Short mmCIF file of C-alpha atoms in Angstrom, two decimals:
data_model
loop_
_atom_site.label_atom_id
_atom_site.label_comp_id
_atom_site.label_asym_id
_atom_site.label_seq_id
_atom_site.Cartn_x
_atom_site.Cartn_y
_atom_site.Cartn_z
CA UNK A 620 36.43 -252.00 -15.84
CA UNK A 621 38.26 -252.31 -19.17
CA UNK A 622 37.03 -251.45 -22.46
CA UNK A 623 37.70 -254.76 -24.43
CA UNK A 624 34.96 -256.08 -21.92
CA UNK A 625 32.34 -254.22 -23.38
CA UNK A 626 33.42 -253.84 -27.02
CA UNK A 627 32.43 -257.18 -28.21
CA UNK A 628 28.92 -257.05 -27.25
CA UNK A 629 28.25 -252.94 -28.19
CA UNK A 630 29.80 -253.96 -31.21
CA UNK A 631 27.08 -257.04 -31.78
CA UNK A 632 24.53 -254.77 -30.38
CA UNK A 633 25.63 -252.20 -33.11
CA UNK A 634 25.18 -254.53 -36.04
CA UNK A 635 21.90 -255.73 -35.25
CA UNK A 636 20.67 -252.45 -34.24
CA UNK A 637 22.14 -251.35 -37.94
CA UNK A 638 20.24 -253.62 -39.82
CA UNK A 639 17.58 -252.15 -41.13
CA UNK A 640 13.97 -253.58 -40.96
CA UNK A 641 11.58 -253.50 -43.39
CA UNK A 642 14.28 -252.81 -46.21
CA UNK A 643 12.09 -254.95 -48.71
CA UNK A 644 10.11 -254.48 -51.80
CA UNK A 645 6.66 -255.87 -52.34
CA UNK A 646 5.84 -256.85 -55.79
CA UNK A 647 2.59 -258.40 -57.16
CA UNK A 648 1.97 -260.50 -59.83
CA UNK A 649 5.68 -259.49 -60.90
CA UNK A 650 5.33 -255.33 -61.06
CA UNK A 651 7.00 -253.70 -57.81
CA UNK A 652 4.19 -251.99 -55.84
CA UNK A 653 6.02 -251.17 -52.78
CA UNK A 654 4.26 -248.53 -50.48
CA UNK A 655 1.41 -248.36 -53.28
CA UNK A 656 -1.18 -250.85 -52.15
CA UNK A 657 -2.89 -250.22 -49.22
CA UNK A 658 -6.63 -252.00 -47.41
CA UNK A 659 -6.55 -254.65 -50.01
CA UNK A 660 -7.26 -258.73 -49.27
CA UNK A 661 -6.91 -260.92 -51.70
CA UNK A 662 -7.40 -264.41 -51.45
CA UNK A 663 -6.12 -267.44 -52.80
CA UNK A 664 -2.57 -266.35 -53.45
CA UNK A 665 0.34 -267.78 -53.51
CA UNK A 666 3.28 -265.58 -51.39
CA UNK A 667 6.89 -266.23 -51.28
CA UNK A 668 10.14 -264.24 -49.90
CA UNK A 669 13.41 -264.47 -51.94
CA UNK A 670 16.45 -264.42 -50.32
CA UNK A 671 17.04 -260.57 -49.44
CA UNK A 672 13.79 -260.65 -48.08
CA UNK A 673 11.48 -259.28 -50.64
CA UNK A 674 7.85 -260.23 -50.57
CA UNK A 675 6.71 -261.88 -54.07
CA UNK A 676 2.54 -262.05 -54.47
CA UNK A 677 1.36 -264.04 -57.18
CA UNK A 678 -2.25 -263.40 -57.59
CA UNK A 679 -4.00 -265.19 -60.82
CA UNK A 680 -6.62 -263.46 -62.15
CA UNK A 681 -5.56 -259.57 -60.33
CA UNK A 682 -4.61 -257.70 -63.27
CA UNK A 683 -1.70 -254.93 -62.27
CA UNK A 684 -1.39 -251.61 -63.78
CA UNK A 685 0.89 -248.75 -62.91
CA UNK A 686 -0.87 -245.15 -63.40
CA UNK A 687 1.60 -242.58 -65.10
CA UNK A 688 1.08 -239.22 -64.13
CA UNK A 689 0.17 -236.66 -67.18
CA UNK A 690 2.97 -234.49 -68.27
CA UNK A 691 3.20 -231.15 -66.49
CA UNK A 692 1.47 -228.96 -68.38
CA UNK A 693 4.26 -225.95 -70.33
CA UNK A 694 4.76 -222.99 -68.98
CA UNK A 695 1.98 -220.24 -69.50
CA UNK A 696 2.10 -218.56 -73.20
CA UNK A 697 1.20 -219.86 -76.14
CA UNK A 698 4.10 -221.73 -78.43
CA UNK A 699 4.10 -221.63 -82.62
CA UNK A 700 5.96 -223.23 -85.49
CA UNK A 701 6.57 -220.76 -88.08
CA UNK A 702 7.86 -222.28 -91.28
CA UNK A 703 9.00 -220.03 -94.12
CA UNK A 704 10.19 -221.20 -97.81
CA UNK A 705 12.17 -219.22 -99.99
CA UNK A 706 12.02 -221.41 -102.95
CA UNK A 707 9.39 -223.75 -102.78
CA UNK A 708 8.70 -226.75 -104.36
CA UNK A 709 11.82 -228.79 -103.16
CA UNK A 710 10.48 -230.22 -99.91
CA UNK A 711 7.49 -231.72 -98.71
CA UNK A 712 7.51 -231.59 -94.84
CA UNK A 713 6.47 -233.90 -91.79
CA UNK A 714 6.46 -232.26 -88.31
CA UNK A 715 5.86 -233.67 -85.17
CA UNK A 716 6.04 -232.47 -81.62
CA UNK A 717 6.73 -235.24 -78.31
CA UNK A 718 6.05 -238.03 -80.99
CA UNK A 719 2.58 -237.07 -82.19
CA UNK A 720 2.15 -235.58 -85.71
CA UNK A 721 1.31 -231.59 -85.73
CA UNK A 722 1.58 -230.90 -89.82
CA UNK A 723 1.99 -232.02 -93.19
CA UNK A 724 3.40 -229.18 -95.21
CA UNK A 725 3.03 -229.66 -99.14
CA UNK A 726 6.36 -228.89 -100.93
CA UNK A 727 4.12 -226.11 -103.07
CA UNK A 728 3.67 -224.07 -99.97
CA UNK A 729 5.55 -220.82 -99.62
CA UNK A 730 4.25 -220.05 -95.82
CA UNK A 731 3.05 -222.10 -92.69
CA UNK A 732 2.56 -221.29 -89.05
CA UNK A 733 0.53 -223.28 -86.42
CA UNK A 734 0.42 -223.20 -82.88
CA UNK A 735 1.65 -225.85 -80.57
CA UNK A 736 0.80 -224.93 -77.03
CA UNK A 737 -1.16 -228.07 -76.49
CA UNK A 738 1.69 -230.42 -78.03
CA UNK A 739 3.78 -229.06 -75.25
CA UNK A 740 4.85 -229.88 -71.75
CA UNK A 741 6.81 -228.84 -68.97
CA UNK A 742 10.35 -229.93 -68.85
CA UNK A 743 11.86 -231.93 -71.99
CA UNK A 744 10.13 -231.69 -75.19
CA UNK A 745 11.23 -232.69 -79.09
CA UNK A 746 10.47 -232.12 -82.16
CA UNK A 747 11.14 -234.26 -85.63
CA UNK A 748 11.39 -232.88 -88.59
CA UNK A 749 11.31 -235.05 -91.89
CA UNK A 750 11.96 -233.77 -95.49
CA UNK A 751 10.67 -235.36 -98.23
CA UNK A 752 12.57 -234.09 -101.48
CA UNK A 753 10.11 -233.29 -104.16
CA UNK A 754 10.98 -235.66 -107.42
CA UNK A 755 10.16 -232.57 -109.74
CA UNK A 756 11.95 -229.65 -108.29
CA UNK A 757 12.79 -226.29 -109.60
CA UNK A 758 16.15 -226.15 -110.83
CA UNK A 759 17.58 -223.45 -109.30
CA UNK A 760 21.19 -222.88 -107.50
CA UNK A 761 21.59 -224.09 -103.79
CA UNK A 762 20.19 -221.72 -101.53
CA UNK A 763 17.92 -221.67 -98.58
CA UNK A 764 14.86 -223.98 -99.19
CA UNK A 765 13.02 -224.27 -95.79
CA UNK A 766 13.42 -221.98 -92.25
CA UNK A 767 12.01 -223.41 -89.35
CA UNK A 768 11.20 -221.32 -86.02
CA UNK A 769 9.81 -223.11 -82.73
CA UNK A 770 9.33 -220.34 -80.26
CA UNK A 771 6.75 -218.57 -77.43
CA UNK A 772 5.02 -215.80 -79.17
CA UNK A 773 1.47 -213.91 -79.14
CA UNK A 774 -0.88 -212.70 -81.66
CA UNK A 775 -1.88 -209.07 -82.14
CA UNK A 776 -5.39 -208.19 -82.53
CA UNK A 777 -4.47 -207.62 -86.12
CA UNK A 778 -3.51 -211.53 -86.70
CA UNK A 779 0.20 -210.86 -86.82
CA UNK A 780 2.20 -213.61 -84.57
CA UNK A 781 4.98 -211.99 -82.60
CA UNK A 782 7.69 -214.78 -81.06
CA UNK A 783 8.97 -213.15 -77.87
CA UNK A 784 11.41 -216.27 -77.04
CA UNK A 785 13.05 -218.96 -79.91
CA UNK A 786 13.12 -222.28 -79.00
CA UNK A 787 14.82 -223.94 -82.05
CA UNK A 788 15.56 -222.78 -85.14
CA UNK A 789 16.41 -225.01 -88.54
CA UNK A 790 17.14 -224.45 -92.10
CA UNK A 791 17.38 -226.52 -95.16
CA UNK A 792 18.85 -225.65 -98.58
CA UNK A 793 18.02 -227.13 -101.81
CA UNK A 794 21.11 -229.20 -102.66
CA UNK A 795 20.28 -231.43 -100.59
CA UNK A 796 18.19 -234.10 -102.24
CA UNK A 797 18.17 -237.00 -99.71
CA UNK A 798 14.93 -237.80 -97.38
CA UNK A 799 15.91 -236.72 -93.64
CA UNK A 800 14.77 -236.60 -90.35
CA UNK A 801 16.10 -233.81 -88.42
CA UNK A 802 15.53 -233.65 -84.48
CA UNK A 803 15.22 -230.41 -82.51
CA UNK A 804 14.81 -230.57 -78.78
CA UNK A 805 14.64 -227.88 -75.78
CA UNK A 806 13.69 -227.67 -72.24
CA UNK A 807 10.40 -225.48 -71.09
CA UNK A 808 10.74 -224.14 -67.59
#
């Protein structure tokens, strides 16, 4: 028996045995739902395959949404902004955490602290930070104006807020007199 006999056909047999079956996507009404939908008839639709073999369902008047899953939740602890100002008056600011606004800080204020655990989430989170110069601002020479702290901390029974971990830090001086958005970002495992 020689062996060029039998290549030819193992080698056919091969391929097609290679191929693999079932390698298509599913999509309805345009949105890929692959592996999603499950028990469902729906009449009166129109189906078509394109030339790779995925199925296409168009289905007037079926209305497809994809569900995102929530955000994991951050890791346990509780997380602050602490904002300090060494010489007020020079910058309003605008802070928001994973694009939703979490304070408006008058340029008068000396002092500002909030906490942001429920702005938070596992994983990737960011921060924006936008000064707003003041139009009628204390002369004074350049020096620190604002000094921003993101970080895991905990509050004493007293009321005093101890940050056991910094996230971020930022700081601002008063020379500069040019609105700005600054962005911070960090990871929370």
């Amino acid at each position: 028996m020689s062996i060029g006999r039998w290549l030819g056909p193992a080698v056919l047999f091969g391929l097609c045995v290679a191929t693999p079956a079932g390698a298509v996507d599913v999509f309805l009404n345009n949105t890929k739902v692959t592996g999603s939908v499950k028990a469902l008839a729906m009449p009166k639709v129109d189906v078509r395959f394109d030339d790779v073999g995925n199925v296409y369902i168009d289905a007037p008047g079926y209305k497809v949404e994809i569900a995102t899953p929530p955000p994991p939740p951050p890791p346990p602890g509780h997380y602050y902004l602490v904002v300090n100002v060494p010489a007020p008056g020079h910058y309003a600011l605008e802070v928001a955490a994973n694009g939703k606004s979490v304070a408006s800080i008058p340029a008068k204020s000396q002092s500002y602290f909030v906490e942001l655990t429920d702005k938070f989430q596992g994983g990737a989170n960011g921060m924006l930070f936008t000064f707003l110069p003041a139009p009628d601002a204390p002369p004074v020479p350049e020096m620190e104006a604002v000094d921003i702290l993101v970080g895991r901390g905990e509050t004493g029974a007293d009321g005093t807020l101890t940050i056991n971990r910094v996230l971020g830090t930022l700081k601002r001086k008063t020379g500069n007199r040019i609105a700005e958005a600054v962005p911070m970002t960090f990871e929370l495992k």
